[in-house]
XYZ file of C-alpha atoms in Angstrom:
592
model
C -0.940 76.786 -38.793
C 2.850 77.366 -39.727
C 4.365 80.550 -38.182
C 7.511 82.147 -40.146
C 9.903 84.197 -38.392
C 12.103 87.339 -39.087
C 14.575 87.766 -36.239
C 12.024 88.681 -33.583
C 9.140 89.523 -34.859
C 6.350 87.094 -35.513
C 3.723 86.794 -38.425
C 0.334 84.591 -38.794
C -0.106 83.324 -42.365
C -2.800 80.929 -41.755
C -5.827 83.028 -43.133
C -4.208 85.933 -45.215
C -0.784 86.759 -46.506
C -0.483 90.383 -44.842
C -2.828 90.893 -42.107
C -1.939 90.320 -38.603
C 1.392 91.912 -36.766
C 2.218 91.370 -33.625
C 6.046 92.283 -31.598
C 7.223 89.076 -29.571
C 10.828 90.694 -29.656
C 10.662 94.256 -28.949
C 11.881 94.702 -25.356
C 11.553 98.101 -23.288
C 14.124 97.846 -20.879
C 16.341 100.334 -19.061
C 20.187 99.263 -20.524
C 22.950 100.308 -18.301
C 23.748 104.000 -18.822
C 26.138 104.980 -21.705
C 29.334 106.817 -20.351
C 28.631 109.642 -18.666
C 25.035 110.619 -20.106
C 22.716 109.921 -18.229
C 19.806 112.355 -20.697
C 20.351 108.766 -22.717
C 18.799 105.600 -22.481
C 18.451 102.394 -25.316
C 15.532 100.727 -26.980
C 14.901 97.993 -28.920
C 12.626 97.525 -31.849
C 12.654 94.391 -34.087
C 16.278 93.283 -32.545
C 18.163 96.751 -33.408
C 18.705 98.647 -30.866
C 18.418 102.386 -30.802
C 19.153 105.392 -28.590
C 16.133 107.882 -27.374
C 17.010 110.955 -25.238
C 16.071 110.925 -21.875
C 14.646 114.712 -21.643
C 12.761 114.228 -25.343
C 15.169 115.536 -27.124
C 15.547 114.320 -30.649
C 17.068 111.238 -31.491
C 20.730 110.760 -32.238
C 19.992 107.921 -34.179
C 16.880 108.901 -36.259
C 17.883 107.505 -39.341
C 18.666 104.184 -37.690
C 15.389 103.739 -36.531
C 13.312 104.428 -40.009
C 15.518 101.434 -41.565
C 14.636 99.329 -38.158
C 10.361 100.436 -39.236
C 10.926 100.164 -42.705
C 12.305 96.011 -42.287
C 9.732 95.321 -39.935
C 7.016 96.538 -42.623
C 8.531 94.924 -45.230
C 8.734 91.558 -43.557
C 5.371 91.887 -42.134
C 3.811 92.103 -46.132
C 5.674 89.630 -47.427
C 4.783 85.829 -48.050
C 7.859 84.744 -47.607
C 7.391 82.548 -50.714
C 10.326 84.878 -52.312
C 12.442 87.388 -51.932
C 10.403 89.334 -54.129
C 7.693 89.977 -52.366
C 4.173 88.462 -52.311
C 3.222 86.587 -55.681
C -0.253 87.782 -55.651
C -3.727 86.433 -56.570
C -2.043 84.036 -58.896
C 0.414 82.011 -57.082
C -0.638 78.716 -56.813
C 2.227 77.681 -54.272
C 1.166 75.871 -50.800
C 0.791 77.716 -47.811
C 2.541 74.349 -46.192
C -0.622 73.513 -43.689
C -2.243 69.825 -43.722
C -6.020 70.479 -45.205
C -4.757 73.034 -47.803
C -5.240 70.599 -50.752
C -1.852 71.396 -50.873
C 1.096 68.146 -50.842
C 3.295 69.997 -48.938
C 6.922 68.153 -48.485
C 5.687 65.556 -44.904
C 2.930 65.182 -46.036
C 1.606 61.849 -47.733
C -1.367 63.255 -48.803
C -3.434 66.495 -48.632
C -7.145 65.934 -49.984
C -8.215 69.481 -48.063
C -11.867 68.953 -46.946
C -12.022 65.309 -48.018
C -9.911 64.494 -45.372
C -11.142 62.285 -42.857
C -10.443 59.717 -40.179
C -13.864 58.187 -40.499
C -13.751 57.681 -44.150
C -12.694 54.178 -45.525
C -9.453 54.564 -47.294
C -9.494 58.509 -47.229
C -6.736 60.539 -46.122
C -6.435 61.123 -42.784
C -6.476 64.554 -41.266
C -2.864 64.358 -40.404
C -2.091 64.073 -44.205
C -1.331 60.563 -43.740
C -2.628 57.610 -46.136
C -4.738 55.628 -44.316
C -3.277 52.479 -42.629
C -3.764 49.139 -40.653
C -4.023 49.943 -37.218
C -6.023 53.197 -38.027
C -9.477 51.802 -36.229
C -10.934 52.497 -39.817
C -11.571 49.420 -42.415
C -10.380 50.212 -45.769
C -11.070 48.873 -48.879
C -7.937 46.327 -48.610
C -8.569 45.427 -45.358
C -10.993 42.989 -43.445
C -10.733 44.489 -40.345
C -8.728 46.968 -38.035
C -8.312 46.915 -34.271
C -11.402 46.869 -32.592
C -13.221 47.578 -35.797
C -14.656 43.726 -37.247
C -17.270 44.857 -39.622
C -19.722 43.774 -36.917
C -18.525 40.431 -36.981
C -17.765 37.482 -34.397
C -16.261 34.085 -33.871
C -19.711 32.027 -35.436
C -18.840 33.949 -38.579
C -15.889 32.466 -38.746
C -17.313 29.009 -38.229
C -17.172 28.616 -34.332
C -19.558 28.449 -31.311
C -18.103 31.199 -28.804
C -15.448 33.579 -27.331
C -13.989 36.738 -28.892
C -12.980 37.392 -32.630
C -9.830 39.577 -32.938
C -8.222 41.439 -35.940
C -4.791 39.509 -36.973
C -2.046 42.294 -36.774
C -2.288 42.629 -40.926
C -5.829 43.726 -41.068
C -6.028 41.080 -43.536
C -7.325 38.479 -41.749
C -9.492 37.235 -38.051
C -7.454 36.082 -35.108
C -9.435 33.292 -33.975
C -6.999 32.245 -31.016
C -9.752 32.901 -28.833
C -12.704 31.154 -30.681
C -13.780 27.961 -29.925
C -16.066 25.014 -31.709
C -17.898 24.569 -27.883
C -20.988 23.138 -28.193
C -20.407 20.917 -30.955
C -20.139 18.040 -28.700
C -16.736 17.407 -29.796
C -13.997 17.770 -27.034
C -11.092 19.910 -29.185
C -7.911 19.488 -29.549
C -5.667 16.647 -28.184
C -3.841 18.398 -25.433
C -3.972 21.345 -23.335
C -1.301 23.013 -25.604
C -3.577 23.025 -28.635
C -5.645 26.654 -28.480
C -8.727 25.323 -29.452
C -8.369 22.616 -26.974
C -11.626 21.790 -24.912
C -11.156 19.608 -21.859
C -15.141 18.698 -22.603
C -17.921 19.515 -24.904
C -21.325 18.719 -24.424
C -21.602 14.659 -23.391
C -17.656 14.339 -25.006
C -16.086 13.858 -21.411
C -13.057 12.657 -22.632
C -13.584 9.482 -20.578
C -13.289 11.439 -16.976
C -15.625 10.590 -14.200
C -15.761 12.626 -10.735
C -13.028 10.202 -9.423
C -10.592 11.338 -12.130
C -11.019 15.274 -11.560
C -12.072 15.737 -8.269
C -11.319 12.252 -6.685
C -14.759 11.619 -5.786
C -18.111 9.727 -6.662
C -21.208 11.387 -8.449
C -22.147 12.281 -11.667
C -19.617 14.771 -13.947
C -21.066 16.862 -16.759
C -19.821 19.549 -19.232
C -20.467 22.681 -19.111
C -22.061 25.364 -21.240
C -18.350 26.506 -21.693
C -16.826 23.528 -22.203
C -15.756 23.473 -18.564
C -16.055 20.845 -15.881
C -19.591 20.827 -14.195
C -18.991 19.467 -10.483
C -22.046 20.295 -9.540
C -23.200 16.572 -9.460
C -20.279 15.375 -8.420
C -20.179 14.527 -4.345
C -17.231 16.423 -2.997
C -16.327 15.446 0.079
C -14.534 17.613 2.794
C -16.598 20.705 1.389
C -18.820 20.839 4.813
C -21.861 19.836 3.001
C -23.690 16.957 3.157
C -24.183 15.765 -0.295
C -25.867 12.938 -1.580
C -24.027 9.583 -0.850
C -22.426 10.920 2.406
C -23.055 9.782 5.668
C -21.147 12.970 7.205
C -18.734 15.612 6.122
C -17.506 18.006 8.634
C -15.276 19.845 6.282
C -11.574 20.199 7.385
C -12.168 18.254 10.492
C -12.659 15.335 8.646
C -10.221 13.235 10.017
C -8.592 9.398 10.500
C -8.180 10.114 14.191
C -9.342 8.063 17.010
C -13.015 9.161 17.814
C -13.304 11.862 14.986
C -17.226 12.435 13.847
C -16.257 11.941 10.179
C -13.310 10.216 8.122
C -11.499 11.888 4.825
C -14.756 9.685 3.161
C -17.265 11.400 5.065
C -18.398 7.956 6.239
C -19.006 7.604 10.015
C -16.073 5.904 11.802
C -16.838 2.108 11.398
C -14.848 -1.139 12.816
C -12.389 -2.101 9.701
C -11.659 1.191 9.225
C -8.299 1.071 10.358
C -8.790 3.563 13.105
C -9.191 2.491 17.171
C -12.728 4.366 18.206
C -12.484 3.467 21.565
C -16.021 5.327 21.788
C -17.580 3.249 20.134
C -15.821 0.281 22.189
C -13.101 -0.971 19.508
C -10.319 -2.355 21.215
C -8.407 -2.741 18.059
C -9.073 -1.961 14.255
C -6.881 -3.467 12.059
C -8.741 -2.497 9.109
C -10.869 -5.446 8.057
C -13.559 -7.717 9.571
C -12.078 -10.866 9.182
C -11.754 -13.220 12.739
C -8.550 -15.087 13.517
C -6.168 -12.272 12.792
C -5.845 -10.695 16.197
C -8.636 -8.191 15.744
C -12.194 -9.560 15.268
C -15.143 -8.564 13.471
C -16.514 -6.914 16.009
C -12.750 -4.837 16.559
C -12.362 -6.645 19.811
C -8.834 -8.538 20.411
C -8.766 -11.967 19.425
C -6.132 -14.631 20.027
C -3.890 -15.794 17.343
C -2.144 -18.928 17.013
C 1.646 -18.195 16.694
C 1.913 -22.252 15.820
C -0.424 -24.577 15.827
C -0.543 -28.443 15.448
C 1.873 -29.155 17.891
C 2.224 -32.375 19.861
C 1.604 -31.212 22.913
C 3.859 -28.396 24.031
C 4.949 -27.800 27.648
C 6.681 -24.924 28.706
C 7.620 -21.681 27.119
C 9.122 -18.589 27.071
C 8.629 -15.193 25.279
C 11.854 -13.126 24.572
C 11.615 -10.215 21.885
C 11.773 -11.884 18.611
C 10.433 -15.332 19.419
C 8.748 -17.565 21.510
C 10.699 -20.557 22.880
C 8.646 -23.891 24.145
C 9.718 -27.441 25.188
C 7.655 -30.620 24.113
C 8.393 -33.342 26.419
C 6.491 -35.790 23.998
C 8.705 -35.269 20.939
C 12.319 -34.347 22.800
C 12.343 -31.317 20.983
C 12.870 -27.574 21.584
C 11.405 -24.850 19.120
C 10.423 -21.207 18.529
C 8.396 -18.729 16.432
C 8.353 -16.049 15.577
C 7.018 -13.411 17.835
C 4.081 -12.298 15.101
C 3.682 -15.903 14.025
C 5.690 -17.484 11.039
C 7.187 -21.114 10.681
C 8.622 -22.985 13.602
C 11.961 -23.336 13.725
C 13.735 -26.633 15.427
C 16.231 -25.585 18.224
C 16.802 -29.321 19.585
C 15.955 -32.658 18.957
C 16.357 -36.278 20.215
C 16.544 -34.652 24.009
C 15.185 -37.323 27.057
C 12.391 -35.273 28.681
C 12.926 -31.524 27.969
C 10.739 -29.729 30.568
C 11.179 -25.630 31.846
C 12.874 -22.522 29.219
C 13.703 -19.413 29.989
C 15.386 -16.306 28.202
C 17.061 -13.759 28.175
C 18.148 -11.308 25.375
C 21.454 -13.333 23.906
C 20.672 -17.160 25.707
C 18.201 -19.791 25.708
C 18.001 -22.148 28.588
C 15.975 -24.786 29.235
C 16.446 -28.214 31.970
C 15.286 -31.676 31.077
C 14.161 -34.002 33.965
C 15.398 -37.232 32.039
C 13.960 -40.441 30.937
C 11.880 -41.189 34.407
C 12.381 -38.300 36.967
C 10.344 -40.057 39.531
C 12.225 -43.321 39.362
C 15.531 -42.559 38.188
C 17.443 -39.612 40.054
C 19.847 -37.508 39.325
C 19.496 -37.933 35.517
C 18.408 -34.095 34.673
C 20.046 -31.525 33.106
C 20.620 -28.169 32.425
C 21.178 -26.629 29.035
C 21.882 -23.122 27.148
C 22.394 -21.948 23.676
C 22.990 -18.638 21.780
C 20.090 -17.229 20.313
C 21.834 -16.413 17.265
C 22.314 -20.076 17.013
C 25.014 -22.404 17.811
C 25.757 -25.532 19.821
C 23.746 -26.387 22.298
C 26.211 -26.491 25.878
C 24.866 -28.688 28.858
C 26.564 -26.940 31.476
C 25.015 -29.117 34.304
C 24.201 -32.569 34.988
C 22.807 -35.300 37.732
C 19.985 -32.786 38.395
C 16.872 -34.534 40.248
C 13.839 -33.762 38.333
C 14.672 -29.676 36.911
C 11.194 -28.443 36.591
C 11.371 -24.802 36.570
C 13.972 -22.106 35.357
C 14.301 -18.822 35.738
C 17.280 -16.222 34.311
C 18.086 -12.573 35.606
C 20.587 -10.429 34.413
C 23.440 -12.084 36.557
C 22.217 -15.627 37.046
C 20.168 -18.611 36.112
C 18.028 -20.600 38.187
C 16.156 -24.597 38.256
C 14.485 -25.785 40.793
C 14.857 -29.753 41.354
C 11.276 -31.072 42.197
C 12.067 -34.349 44.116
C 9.988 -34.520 47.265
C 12.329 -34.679 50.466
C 15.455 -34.479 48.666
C 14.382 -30.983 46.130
C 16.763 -27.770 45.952
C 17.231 -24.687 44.223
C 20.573 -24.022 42.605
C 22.074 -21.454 40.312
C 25.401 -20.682 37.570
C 26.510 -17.577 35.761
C 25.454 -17.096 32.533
C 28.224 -18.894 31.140
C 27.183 -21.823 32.528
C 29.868 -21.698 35.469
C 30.257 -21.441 39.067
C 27.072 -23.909 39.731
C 25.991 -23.746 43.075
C 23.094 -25.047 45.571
C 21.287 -22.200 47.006
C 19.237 -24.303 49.581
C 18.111 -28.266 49.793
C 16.499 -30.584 51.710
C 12.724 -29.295 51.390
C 9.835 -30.662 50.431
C 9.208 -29.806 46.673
C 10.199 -27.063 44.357
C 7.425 -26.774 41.539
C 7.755 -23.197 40.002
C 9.627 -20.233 40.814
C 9.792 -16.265 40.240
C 12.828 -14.486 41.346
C 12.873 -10.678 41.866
C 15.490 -8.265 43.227
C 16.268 -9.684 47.127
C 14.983 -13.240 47.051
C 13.737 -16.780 45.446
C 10.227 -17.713 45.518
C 8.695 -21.159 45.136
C 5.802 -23.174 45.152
C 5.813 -26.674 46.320
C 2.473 -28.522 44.879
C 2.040 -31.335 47.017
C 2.890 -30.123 50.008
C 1.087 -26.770 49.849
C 3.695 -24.304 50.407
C 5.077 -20.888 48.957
C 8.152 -19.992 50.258
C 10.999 -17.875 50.002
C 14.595 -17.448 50.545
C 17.058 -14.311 50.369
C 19.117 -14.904 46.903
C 22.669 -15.746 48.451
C 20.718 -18.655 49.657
C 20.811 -20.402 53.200
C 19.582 -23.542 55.334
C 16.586 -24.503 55.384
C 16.452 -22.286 58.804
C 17.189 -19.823 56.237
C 13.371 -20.354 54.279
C 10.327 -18.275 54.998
C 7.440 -19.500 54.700
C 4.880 -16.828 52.658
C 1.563 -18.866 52.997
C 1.228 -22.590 53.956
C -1.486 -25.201 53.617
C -2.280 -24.103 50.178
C -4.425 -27.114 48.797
C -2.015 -27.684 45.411
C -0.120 -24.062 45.026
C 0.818 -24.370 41.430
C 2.385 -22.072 39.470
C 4.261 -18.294 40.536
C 4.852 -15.201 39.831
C 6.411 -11.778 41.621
C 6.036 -7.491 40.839
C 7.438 -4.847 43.438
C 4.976 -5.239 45.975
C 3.497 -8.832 46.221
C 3.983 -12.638 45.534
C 0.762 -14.153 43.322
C 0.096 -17.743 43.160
C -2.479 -20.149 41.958
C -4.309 -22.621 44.037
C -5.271 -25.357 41.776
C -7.482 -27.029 44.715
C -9.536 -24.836 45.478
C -9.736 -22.935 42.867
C -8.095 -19.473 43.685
C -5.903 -16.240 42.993
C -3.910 -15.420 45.943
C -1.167 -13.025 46.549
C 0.652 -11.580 49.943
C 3.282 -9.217 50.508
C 6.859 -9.717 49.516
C 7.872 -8.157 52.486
C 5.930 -10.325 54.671
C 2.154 -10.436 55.824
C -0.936 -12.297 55.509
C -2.163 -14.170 52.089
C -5.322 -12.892 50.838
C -7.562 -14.133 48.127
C -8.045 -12.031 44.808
C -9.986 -13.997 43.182
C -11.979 -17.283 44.243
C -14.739 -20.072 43.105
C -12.278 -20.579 39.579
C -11.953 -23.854 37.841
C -8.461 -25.356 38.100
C -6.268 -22.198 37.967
C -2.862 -23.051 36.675
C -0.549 -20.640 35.025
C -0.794 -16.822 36.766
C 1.357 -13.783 34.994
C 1.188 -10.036 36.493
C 2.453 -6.766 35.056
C 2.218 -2.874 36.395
C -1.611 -3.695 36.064
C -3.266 -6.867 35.873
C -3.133 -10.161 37.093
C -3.877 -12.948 34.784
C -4.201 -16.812 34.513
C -5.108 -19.752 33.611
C -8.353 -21.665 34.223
C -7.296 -25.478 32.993
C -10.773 -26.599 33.830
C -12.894 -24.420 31.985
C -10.723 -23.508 28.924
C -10.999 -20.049 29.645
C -7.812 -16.784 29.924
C -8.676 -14.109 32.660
C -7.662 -11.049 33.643
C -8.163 -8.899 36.874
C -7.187 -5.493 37.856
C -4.502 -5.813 40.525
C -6.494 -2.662 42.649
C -9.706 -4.615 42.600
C -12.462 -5.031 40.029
C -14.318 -6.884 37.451
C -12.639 -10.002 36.303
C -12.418 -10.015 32.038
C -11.918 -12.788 30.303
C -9.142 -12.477 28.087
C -10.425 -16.267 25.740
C -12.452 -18.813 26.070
C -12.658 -22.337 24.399
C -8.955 -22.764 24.624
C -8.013 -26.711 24.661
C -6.423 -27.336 27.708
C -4.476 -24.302 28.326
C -1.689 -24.589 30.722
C 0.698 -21.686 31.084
C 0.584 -18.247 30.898
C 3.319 -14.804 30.055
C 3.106 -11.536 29.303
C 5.401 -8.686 27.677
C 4.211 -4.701 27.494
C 2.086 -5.583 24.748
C 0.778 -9.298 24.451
C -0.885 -12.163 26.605
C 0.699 -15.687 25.547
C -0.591 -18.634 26.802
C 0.215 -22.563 25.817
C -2.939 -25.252 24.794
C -1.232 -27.861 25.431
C -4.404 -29.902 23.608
C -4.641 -33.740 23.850
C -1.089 -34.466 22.667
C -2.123 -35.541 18.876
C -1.271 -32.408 16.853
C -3.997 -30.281 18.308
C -1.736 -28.583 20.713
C -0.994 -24.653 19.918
C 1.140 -21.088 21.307
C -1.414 -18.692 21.629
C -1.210 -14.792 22.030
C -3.292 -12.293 21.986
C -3.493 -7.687 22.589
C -3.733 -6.858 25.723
């Protein structure tokens, strides 16, 4: 409907050229008075105004309100196609309303009833040519928006998703079609928009490893997607088939968990210590001779092996240190195990080692201690390497050795005539500590005094470190049948009795012996930590351990060939098979 206008007044053309008349602009208001007459007031028809007395008097402006009726009629009958008036049944002009037949300037087209926005290629009721995007498909077009002439994607030669119309109505968008369910896999990467990472038994060489790092059986889907369902995913909280276990996110490589990351039970060679299940180690395989046995129980490991009969040793914290009498030699290891390094060679008779965390020392008793006096010596040498310094000499048989953080100690072993002496680390300041008793096999040094064992005359004893007379000595158990070796904690003095075949200890600050253990077969070497005590059965082969508070006695190894000597550190028992003396000799260690 167009509306025309004539100042204020208002006409509807839309069904008839002179019909309808309406005032949108006449306003009845009360103006402000006029000077000083109040009998006056104003009006206002069709935008003019005009003056009506107040007490109905005639107007003063008559005339000026016929004109005001007369324009008002006049527009009101005219067509406003001229200034001439209406053009009558004859005019052929446009009324200027879309649907009129009419092209009225706007419009592109005007087919009056024919319009239509259903029509293919009609024009639309807006008197606008039809057009791509219009919903409608016209005769040059193949589609339009959502419209596809009831198409879809297998029309245009693929197996599924949606068809689209391209943006020129001229042609499909097929972006989102696919050929799924050809059994091709489409496309050669995931850029590609046809690309299918499967189709059908085309896997694309994958397995359930590759995608979901797992075993089973992977399949395609019907939409060209990955079918997991036979695949065995583990850590899902489901048992599936091939799993022992699978307690979801608890799944774990902790010690005693119910189920690993690989939902298999926890097993020995795992890698993981279940001491549930009685593992003592796990060092993930089941292969013996490595420390850890099959069964995940510690086993001893040869740091070196086919040695001539080794004699001594000592651990520090890199390597293990040993004398061989037999070849005049000193070596080491490697604290793990590697190749032997030689320290010393071409020595007389090089017997006790000791160390400490920048020296090596070690005494030799000489070419024939028991017949030839005063031919021992002391020695020490940088463990970084360097020349070996003898720092004393005309010792009687140096057996033992033992270092602190001040001092190092020897014992000379010579019946009537033995002693125990010390020097400062450097090697200086030598001095005799006491003399003149009878034997002075091993010894063990703690924080107030020097402990000894004298073999063949069945003594432990003790003296305060500054030294003394033999007045001076204390006597911690006598009549020992063959006290052998010694060691010291906090609390108590331990000692083997090779005799008689027992552990004793008594306390360091004096009291009675007692036996710890008894009935053993030659006991030789004896270690202790914060825990244990261990040692060495020589007779039997075996390494034992027993809890210092009392308890069941454990063998530690058995089978060892003629085991001698025994240390321990916070981790590791060493021991020394001394063997037969033809290359069958070996340093041992083992977990504790």
């Amino acid at each position: 409907m167009k509306i025309l206008r004539h100042d204020s007044v208002t006409r509807s053309v839309a069904e008839s050229k002179c019909l309808i008349f309406r005032q949108t602009g006449i306003q009845r208001q009360v103006p402000p008075r006029i000077g000083t007459r109040p009998e006056l007031s104003m009006g206002v028809l069709g935008g003019v105004w005009y003056r009506i007395p107040i007490n109905g008097g005639k107007p003063m402006w008559r005339l000026l309100g016929v004109l005001a009726i007369t324009c008002v009629l006049f527009v009101a009958c005219s067509d406003g196609d001229s200034p001439g008036g209406d053009a009558g049944p004859g005019n052929d002009a446009g009324s200027g309303v879309c649907g009129d037949g009419v092209l009225d300037p706007g419009e592109q087209c005007d087919d009056g009833s024919n319009n239509s926005d259903s029509v293919p290629s009609a024009c639309r009721t807006d008197c606008r040519s039809h057009y791509c995007g219009d919903g409608i498909i016209d005769s040059d077009e193949v589609c339009d928006g959502e419209a596809l002439n009831g198409l879809d994607c297998t029309d245009q030669g693929m197996t599924l998703g949606t068809l689209a119309c391209a943006d020129d109505c001229a042609t499909f968008d097929v972006s989102e079609c696919s050929h799924c369910g050809n059994d091709e896999a489409e496309g050669d990467s995931a850029s590609d928009p046809h690309y299918e990472v499967c189709d059908g038994p085309d896997i694309r060489g994958h397995d359930c490893n590759s995608i979901a790092q797992t075993t089973g059986l992977l399949a395609c889907n019907a939409s060209c997607g990955w079918d997991l369902s036979g695949c065995v995913i583990c850590g899902d909280g489901v048992l599936d088939f091939g799993e022992e276990c699978d307690e979801g996110v608890n799944n774990a490589d902790t010690p005693n968990a119910d189920c690993r990351p690989s939902c298999q039970f926890p097993f020995c060679g795992d890698g993981v210590v279940d001491d549930l299940l009685g593992e003592q180690c796990d060092d993930g395989n089941t292969v013996d001779g490595d420390g850890c046995s099959q069964l995940c129980r510690f086993s001893a490991v040869a740091l070196a092996s086919g040695l001539n009969g080794p004699t001594l040793f000592a651990v520090g914290s890199a390597y293990v240190y040993w004398t061989n009498y037999t070849e005049g030699t000193v070596k080491r290891v490697p604290i793990v195990g590697g190749s032997v390094d030689l320290l010393a060679s071409g020595l007389a008779g090089p017997w006790a080692i000791a160390v400490d965390s920048t020296q090596v020392f070690w005494t030799d008793v000489g070419v024939d201690p028991e017949h030839i006096p005063n031919t021992g010596t002391v020695t020490r040498m940088p463990l970084a390497g360097g020349t070996a310094n003898v720092f004393k000499t005309e010792e009687s048989n140096p057996v033992s050795v033992a270092v602190t953080s001040s001092y190092v100690y020897w014992s000379n072993d010579r019946s009537a005539l033995s002693s125990v002496e010390r020097a400062t680390l450097t090697g200086t300041d030598a001095e005799v500590l006491v003399s003149g008793m009878n034997g002075a096999s091993r010894i063990a040094i703690d924080s107030t005094h020097i402990y000894w064992t004298s073999l063949f005359f069945g003594e432990v004893l003790k003296v305060v470190l500054a030294g003394g007379t033999l007045s001076d000595i204390d006597a911690v158990a006598l009549g020992q049948s063959g006290p052998a070796d010694i060691a010291v904690d906090s609390t108590h003095v331990y000692w083997t009795v090779l005799n008689t075949g027992a552990v004793r200890r008594a306390p360091v600050a004096g009291g009675s012996a007692a036996t710890l253990v008894s009935g053993q077969s030659s006991p030789m070497g004896i270690a202790v930590d914060a825990t244990n005590v261990y040692w060495i059965n020589n007779g039997s082969g075996d390494v034992l351990q027993r809890p210092l508070a009392g308890g069941t006695i454990l063998t530690v190894a058995s089978g060892q060939n003629n085991p001698t000597v025994i240390k321990v550190d916070s981790t590791h028992i060493y021991w020394v098979n001394s063997g037969t003396g033809s290359g069958d000799g070996s340093i041992m260690r083992i977990h504790k």
